[in-house]
Tab-separated table of C-alpha atoms and ligand atoms in Angstrom:
chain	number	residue	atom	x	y	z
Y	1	UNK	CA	38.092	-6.090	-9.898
Y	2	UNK	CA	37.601	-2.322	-8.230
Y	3	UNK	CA	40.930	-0.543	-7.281
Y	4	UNK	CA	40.385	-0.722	-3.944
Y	5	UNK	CA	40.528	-4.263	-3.755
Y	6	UNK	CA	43.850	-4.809	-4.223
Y	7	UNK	CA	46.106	-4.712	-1.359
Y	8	UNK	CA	47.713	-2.344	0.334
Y	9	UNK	CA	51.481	-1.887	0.263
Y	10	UNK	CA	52.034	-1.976	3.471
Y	11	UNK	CA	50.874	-5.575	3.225
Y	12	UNK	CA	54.615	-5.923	1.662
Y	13	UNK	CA	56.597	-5.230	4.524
Y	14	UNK	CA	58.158	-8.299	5.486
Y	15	UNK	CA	59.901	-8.271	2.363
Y	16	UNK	CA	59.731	-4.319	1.248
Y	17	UNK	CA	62.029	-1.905	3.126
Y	18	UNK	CA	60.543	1.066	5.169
Y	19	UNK	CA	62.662	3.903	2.894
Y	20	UNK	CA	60.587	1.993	-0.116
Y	21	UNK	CA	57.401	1.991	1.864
Y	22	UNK	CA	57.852	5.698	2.712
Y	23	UNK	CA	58.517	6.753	-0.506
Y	24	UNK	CA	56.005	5.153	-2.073
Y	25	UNK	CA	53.566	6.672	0.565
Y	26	UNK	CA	55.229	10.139	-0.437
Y	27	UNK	CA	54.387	9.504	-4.207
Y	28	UNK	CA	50.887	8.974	-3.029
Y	29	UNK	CA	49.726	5.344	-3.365
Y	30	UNK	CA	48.364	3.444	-0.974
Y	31	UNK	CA	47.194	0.437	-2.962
Y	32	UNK	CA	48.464	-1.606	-5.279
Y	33	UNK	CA	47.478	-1.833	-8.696
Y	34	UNK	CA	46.479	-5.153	-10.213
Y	35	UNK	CA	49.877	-6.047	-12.207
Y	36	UNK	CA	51.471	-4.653	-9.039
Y	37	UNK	CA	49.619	-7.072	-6.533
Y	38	UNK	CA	50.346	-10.331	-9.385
Y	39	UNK	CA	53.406	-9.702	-9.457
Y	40	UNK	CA	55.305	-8.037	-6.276
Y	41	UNK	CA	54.990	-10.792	-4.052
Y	42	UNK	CA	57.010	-13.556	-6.589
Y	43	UNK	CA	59.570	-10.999	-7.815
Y	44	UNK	CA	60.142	-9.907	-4.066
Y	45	UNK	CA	60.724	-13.490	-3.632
Y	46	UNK	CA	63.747	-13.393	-6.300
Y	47	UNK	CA	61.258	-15.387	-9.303
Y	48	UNK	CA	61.921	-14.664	-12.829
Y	49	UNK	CA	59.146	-12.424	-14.504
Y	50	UNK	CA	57.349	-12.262	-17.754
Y	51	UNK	CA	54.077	-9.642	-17.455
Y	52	UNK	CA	52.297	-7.629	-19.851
Y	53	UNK	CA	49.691	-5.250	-19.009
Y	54	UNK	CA	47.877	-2.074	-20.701
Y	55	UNK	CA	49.805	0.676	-20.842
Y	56	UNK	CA	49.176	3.228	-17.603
Y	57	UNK	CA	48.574	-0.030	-15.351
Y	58	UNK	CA	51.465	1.006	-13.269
Y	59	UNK	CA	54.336	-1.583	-14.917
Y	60	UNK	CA	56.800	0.550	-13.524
Y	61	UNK	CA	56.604	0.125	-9.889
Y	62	UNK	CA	55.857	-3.232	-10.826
Y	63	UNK	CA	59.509	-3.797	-11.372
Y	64	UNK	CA	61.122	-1.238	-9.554
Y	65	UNK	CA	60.389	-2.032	-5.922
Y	66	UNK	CA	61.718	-5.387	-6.680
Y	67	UNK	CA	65.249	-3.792	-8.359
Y	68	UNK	CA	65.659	-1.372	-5.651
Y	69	UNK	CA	65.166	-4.124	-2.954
Y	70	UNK	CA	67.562	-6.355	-4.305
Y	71	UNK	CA	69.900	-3.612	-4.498
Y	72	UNK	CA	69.107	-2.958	-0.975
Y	73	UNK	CA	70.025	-6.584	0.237
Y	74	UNK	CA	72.955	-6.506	-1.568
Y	75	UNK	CA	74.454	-3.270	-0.019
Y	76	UNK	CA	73.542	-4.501	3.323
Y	77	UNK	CA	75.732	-7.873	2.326
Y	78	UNK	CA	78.058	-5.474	1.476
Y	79	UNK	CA	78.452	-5.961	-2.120
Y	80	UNK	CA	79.259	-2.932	-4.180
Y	81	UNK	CA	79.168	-1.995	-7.732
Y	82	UNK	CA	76.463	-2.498	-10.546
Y	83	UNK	CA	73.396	-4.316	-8.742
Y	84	UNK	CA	70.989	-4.019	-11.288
Y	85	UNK	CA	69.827	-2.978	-15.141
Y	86	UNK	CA	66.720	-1.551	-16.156
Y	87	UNK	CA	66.581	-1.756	-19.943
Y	88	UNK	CA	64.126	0.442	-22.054
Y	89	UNK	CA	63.432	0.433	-25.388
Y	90	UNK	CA	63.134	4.252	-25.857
Y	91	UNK	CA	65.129	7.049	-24.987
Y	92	UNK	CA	61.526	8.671	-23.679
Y	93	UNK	CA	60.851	5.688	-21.256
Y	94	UNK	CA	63.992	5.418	-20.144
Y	95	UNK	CA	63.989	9.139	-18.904
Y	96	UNK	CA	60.344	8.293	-17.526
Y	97	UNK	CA	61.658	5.270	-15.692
Y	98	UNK	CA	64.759	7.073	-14.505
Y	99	UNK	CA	62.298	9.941	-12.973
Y	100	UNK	CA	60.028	7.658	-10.937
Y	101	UNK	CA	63.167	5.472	-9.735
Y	102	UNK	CA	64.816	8.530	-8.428
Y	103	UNK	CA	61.381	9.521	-6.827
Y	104	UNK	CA	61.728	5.381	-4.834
Y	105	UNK	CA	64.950	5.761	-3.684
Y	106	UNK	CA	64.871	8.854	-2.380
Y	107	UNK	CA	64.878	7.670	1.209
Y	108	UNK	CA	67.680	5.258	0.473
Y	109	UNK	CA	70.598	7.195	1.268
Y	110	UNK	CA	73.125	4.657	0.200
Y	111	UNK	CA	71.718	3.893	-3.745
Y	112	UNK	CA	73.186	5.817	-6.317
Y	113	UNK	CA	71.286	5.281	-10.258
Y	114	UNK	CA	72.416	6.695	-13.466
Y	115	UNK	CA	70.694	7.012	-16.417
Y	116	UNK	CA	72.631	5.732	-19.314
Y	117	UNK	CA	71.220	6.440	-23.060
Y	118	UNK	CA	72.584	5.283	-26.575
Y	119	UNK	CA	75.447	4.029	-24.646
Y	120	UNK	CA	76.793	0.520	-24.876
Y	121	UNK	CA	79.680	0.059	-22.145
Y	122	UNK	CA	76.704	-0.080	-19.373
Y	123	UNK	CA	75.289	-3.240	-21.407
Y	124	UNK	CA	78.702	-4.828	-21.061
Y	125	UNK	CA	77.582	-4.419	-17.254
Y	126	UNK	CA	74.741	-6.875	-17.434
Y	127	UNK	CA	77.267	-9.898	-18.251
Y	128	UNK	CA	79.098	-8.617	-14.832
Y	129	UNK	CA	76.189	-9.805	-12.373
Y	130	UNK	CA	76.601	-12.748	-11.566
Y	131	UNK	CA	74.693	-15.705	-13.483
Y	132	UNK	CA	73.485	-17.867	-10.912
Y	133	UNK	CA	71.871	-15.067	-8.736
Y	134	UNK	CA	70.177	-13.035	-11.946
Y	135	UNK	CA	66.769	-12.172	-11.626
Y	136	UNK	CA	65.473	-11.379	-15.011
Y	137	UNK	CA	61.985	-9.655	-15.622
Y	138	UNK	CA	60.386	-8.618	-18.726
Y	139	UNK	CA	57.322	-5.848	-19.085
Y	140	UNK	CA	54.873	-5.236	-21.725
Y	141	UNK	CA	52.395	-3.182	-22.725
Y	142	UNK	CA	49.264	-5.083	-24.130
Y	143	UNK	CA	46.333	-3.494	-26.697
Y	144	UNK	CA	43.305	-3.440	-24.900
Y	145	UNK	CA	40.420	-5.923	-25.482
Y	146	UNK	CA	37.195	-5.209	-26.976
Y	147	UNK	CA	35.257	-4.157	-24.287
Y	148	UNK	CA	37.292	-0.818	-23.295
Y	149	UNK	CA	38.966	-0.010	-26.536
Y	150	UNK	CA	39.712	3.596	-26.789
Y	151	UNK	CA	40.783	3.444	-30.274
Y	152	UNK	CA	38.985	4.891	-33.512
Y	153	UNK	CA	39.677	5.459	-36.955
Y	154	UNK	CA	38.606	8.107	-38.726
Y	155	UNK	CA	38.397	8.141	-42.734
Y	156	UNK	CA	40.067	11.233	-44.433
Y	157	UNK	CA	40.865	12.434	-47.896
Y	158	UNK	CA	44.492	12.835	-48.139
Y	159	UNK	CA	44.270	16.719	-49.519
Y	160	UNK	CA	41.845	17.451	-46.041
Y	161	UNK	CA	44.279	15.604	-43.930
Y	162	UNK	CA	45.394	19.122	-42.195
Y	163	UNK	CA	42.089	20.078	-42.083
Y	164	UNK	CA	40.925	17.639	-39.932
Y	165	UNK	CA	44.041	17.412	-37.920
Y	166	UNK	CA	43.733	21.215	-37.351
Y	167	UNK	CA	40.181	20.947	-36.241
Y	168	UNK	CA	40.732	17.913	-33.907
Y	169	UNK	CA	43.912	19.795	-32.173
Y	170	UNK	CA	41.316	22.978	-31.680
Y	171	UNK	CA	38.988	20.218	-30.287
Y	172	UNK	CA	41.284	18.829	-28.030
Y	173	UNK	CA	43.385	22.553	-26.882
Y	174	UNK	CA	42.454	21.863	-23.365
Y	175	UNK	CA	43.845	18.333	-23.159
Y	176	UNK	CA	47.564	16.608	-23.304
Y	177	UNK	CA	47.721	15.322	-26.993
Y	178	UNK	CA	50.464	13.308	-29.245
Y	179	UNK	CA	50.364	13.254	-32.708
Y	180	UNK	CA	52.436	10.762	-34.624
Y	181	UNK	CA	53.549	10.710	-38.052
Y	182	UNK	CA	54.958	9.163	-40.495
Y	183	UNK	CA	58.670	10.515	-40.551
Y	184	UNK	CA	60.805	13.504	-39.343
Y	185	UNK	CA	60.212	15.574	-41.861
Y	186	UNK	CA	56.271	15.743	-41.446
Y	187	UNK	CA	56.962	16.335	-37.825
Y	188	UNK	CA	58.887	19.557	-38.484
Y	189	UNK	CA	56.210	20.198	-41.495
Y	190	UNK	CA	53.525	20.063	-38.867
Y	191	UNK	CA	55.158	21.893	-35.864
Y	192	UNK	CA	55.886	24.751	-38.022
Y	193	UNK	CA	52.398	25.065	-39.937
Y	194	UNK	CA	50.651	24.815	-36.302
Y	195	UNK	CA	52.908	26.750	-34.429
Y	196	UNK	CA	53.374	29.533	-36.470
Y	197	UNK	CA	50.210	29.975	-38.697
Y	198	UNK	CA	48.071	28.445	-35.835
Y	199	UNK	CA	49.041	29.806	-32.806
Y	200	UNK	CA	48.603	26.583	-31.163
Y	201	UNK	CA	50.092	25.098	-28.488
Y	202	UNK	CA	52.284	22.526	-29.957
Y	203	UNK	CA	55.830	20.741	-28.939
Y	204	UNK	CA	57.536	18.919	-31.451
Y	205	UNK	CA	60.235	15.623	-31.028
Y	206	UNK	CA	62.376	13.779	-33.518
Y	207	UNK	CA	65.385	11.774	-34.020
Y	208	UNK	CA	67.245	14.375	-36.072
Y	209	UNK	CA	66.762	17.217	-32.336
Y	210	UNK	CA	70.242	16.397	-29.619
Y	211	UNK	CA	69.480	15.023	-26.637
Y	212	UNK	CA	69.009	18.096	-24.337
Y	213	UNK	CA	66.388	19.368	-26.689
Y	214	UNK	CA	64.636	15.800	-26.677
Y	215	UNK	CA	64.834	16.005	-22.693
Y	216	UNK	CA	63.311	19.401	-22.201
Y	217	UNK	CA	60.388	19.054	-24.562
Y	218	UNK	CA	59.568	15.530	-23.145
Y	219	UNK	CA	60.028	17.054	-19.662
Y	220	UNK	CA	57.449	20.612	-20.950
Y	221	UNK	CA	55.161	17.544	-22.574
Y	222	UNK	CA	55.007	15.784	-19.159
Y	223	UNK	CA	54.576	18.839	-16.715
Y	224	UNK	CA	52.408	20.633	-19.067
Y	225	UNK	CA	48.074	20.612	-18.823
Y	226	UNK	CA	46.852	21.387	-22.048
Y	227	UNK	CA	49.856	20.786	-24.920
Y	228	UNK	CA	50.126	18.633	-28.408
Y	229	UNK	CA	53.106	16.705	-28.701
Y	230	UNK	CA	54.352	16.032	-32.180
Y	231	UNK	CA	56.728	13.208	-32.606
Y	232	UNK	CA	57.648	10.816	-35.081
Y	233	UNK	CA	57.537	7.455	-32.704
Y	234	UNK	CA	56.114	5.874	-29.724
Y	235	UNK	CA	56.346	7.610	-26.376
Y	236	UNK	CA	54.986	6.011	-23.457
Y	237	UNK	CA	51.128	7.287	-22.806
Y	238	UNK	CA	48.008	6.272	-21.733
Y	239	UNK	CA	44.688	7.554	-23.206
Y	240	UNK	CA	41.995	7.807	-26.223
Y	241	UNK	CA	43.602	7.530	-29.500
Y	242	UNK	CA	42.183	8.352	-33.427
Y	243	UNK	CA	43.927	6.869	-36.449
Y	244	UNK	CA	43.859	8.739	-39.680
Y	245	UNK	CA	43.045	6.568	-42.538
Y	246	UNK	CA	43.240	7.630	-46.348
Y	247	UNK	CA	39.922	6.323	-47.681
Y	248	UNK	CA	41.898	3.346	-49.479
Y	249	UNK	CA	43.533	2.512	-46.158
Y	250	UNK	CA	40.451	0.713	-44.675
Y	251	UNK	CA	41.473	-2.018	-45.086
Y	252	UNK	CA	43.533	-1.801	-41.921
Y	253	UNK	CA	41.247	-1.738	-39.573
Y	254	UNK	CA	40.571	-5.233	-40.688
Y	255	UNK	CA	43.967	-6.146	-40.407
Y	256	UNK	CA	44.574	-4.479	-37.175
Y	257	UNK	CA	41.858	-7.040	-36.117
Y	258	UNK	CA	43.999	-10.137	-36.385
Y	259	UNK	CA	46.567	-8.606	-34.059
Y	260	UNK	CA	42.940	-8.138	-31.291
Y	261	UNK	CA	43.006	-4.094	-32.004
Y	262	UNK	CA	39.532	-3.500	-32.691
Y	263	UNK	CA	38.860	0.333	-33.554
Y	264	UNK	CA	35.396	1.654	-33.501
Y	265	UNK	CA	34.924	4.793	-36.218
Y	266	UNK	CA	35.090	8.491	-34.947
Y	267	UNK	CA	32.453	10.666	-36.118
Y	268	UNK	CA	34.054	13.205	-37.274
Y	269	UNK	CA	33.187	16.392	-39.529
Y	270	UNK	CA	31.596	16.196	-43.568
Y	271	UNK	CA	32.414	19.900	-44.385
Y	272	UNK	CA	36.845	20.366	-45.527
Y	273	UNK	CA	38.367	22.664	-46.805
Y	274	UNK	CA	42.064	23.463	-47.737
Y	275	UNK	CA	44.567	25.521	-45.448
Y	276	UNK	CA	46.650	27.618	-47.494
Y	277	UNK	CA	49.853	29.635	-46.774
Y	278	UNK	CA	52.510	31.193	-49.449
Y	279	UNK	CA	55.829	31.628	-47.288
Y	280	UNK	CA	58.674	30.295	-49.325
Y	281	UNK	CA	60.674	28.662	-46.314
Y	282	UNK	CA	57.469	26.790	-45.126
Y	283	UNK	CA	57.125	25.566	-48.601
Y	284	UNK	CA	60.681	24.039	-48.425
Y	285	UNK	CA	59.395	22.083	-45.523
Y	286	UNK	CA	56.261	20.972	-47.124
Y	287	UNK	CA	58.088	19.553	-50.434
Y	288	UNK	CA	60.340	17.557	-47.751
Y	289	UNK	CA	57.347	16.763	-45.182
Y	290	UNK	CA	55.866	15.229	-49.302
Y	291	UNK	CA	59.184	13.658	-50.046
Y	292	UNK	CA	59.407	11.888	-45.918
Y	293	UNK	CA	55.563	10.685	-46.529
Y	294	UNK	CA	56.227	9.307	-49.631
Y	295	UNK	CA	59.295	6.941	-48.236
Y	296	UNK	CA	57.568	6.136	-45.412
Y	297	UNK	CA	54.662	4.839	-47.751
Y	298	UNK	CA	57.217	3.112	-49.526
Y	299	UNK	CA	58.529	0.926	-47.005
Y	300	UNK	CA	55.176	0.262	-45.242
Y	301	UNK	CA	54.823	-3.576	-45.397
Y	302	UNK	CA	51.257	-4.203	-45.945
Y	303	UNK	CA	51.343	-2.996	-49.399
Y	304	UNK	CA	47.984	-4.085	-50.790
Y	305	UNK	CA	46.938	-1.262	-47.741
Y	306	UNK	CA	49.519	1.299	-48.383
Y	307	UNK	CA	49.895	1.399	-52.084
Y	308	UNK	CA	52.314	3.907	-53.669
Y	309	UNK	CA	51.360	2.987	-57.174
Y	310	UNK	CA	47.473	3.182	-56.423
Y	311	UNK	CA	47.873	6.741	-54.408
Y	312	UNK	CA	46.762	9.948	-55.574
Y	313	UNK	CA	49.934	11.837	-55.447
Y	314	UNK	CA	48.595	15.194	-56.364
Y	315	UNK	CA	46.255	14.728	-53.116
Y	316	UNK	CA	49.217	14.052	-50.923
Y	317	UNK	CA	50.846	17.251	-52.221
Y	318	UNK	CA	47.564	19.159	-52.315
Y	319	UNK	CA	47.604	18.228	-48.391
Y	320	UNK	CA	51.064	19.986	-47.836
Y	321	UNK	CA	49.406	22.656	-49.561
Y	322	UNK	CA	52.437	22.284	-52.141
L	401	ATP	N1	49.687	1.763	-6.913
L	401	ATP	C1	49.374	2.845	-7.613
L	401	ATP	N2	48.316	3.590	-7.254
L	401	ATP	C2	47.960	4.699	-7.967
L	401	ATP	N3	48.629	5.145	-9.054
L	401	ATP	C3	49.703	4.442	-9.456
L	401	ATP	C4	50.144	3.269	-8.770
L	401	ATP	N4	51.233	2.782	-9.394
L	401	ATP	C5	51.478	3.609	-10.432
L	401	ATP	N5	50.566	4.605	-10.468
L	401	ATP	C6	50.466	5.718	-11.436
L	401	ATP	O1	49.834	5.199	-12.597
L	401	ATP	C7	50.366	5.820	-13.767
L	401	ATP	C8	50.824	4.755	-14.766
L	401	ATP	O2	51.879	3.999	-14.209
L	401	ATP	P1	53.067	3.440	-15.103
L	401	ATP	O3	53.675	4.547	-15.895
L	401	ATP	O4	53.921	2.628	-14.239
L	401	ATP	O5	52.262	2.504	-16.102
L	401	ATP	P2	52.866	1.494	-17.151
L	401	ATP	O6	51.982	0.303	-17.096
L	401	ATP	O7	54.333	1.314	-16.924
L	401	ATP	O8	52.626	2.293	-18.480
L	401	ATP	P3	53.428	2.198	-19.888
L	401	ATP	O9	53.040	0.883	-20.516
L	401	ATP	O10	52.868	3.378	-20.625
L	401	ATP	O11	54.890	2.347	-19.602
L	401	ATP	C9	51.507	6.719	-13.307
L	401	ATP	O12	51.034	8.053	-13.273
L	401	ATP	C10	51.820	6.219	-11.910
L	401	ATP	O13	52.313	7.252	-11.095
């Protein structure tokens, strides 16, 4: 179905307040999305919710209008306190939810939110609304089907692996890029070889930086045009994506199959070469980017794929240029 059949949200406003409607206007949206128009009109009417759509369909809204209405109805009955609980399961979308929740209430004077992260007395919260009245919804992300799968693989030699990832991040300077790797380590590997010996324009984000630091990249990341993002684990994002295979690692394409991931191959270059650098402190990095590959290998389950005995160790070390 085109976009602009969906409805409009104005089509809501029997049940939708006008300081919603308005800001939602101000965000600029004048339609609904698909998940949106599926599923406002039962949450609005208090239903429980169980949705999944691609990523980028516009989930958030999806759930949000209904949260901050319900809030709304209770303030006008006068209740007070915790009305409801948005729970993510990253720090990133959390942040990202937070943001475009503030941006929906900002015409409702009288709703204060707070954004609550590794925290656990707030969970304690969610046994404090009452049972009977709960309205429970769960979003998703799905894979997308066949038809407009934006995934490819591409097939590298593990020594030629910086290679190609240098080459695709020149290939890509003018776009918003995440990389993701295997472990910590290889993110600060990476960040330093491209930042310093690259010159490119690269962020970096990992479970061993403190919060603030997390928050400001992920806040450059979003606000920035043209930026690669390195990070060790999901962060919400919509877009094409390549996965880089080791030559014996094929075999995962298959297996991402079963799960309905199908991944068309990315032509990419037949001419590698090695990157080489000789600074002692970067070498310290690359012997612990090695030493975070190699555990991650190790507790990869599908181990007929991802084979620590069958590897070529010296390639993986060649790659770190160690
Ligand atoms: N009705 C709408 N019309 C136009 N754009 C919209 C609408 N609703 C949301 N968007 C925009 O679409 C983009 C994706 O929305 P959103 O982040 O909610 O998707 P999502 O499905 O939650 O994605 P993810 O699975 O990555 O969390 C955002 O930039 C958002 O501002």
């Amino acid at each position: 179905m085109k976009e602009d059949k969906f409805p409009k949200f104005k089509v809501l406003k029997e049940n939708v307040s006008e300081c919603t409607l308005e800001a939602i206007k101000q965000m600029g949206f004048k339609r609904m999305t698909e998940i949106q128009s599926k599923v406002l009109p039962s949450a609005l009417d208090g239903a429980d919710i169980v949705a999944s759509a691609k990523t980028g369909s516009g989930k958030t809204l999806a759930f949000l209008i209904p949260v901050v209405e319900d809030v709304t109805k209770n303030i006008s009955k006068g209740i007070q306190g915790t009305c409801g609980i948005i729970i993510s399961p990253t720090r990133e979308l959390a942040i990202q939810t937070f943001s475009v929740l503030q941006d929906l209430v900002s015409y409702h004077s009288n709703i204060t939110s707070a954004l609550v992260i590794g925290g656990e007395n707030r969970w304690k919260q969610s046994d404090e609304l009452s049972k009977e009245s709960r309205q429970t919804m769960l979003f998703s992300a799905t894979h997308s089907e066949r038809t407009d799968a934006l995934v490819k693989y591409s097939i590298c030699d593990t020594e030629y692996r910086l290679w190609w990832l240098h080459k695709i991040l020149k290939k890509t300077k003018n776009y918003k890029v995440m990389v993701f790797f295997s472990s910590c380590k290889s993110v600060v590997f990476h960040h330093e070889f491209f930042n310093t010996y690259c010159e490119a324009s690269v962020l970096c984000i990992h479970g061993k930086m403190n919060q603030a630091d997390r928050t400001t990249t992920i806040t450059n990341f979003y606000n920035a045009e043209n930026v690669a993002l390195l990070t060790a684990r999901g962060v919400g994002a919509a877009g094409n994506a390549v996965l880089l295979l080791r030559p014996e690692e094929k075999e995962f394409v298959e297996h991402l199959q079963e799960y309905k991931i199908y991944l068309d191959k990315y032509e990419s270059w037949d001419t590698f070469y090695n990157l080489k650098t000789k600074n002692p402190e970067f070498h310290k990095l690359a012997v612990e980017a090695f030493e975070g590959y190699m555990r991650a290998m190790e507790v990869r389950k599908q181990k007929q794929i991802f084979n620590l005995i069958t590897m070529d160790v010296d390639a993986v070390a060649r790659f770190v240029m160690i």
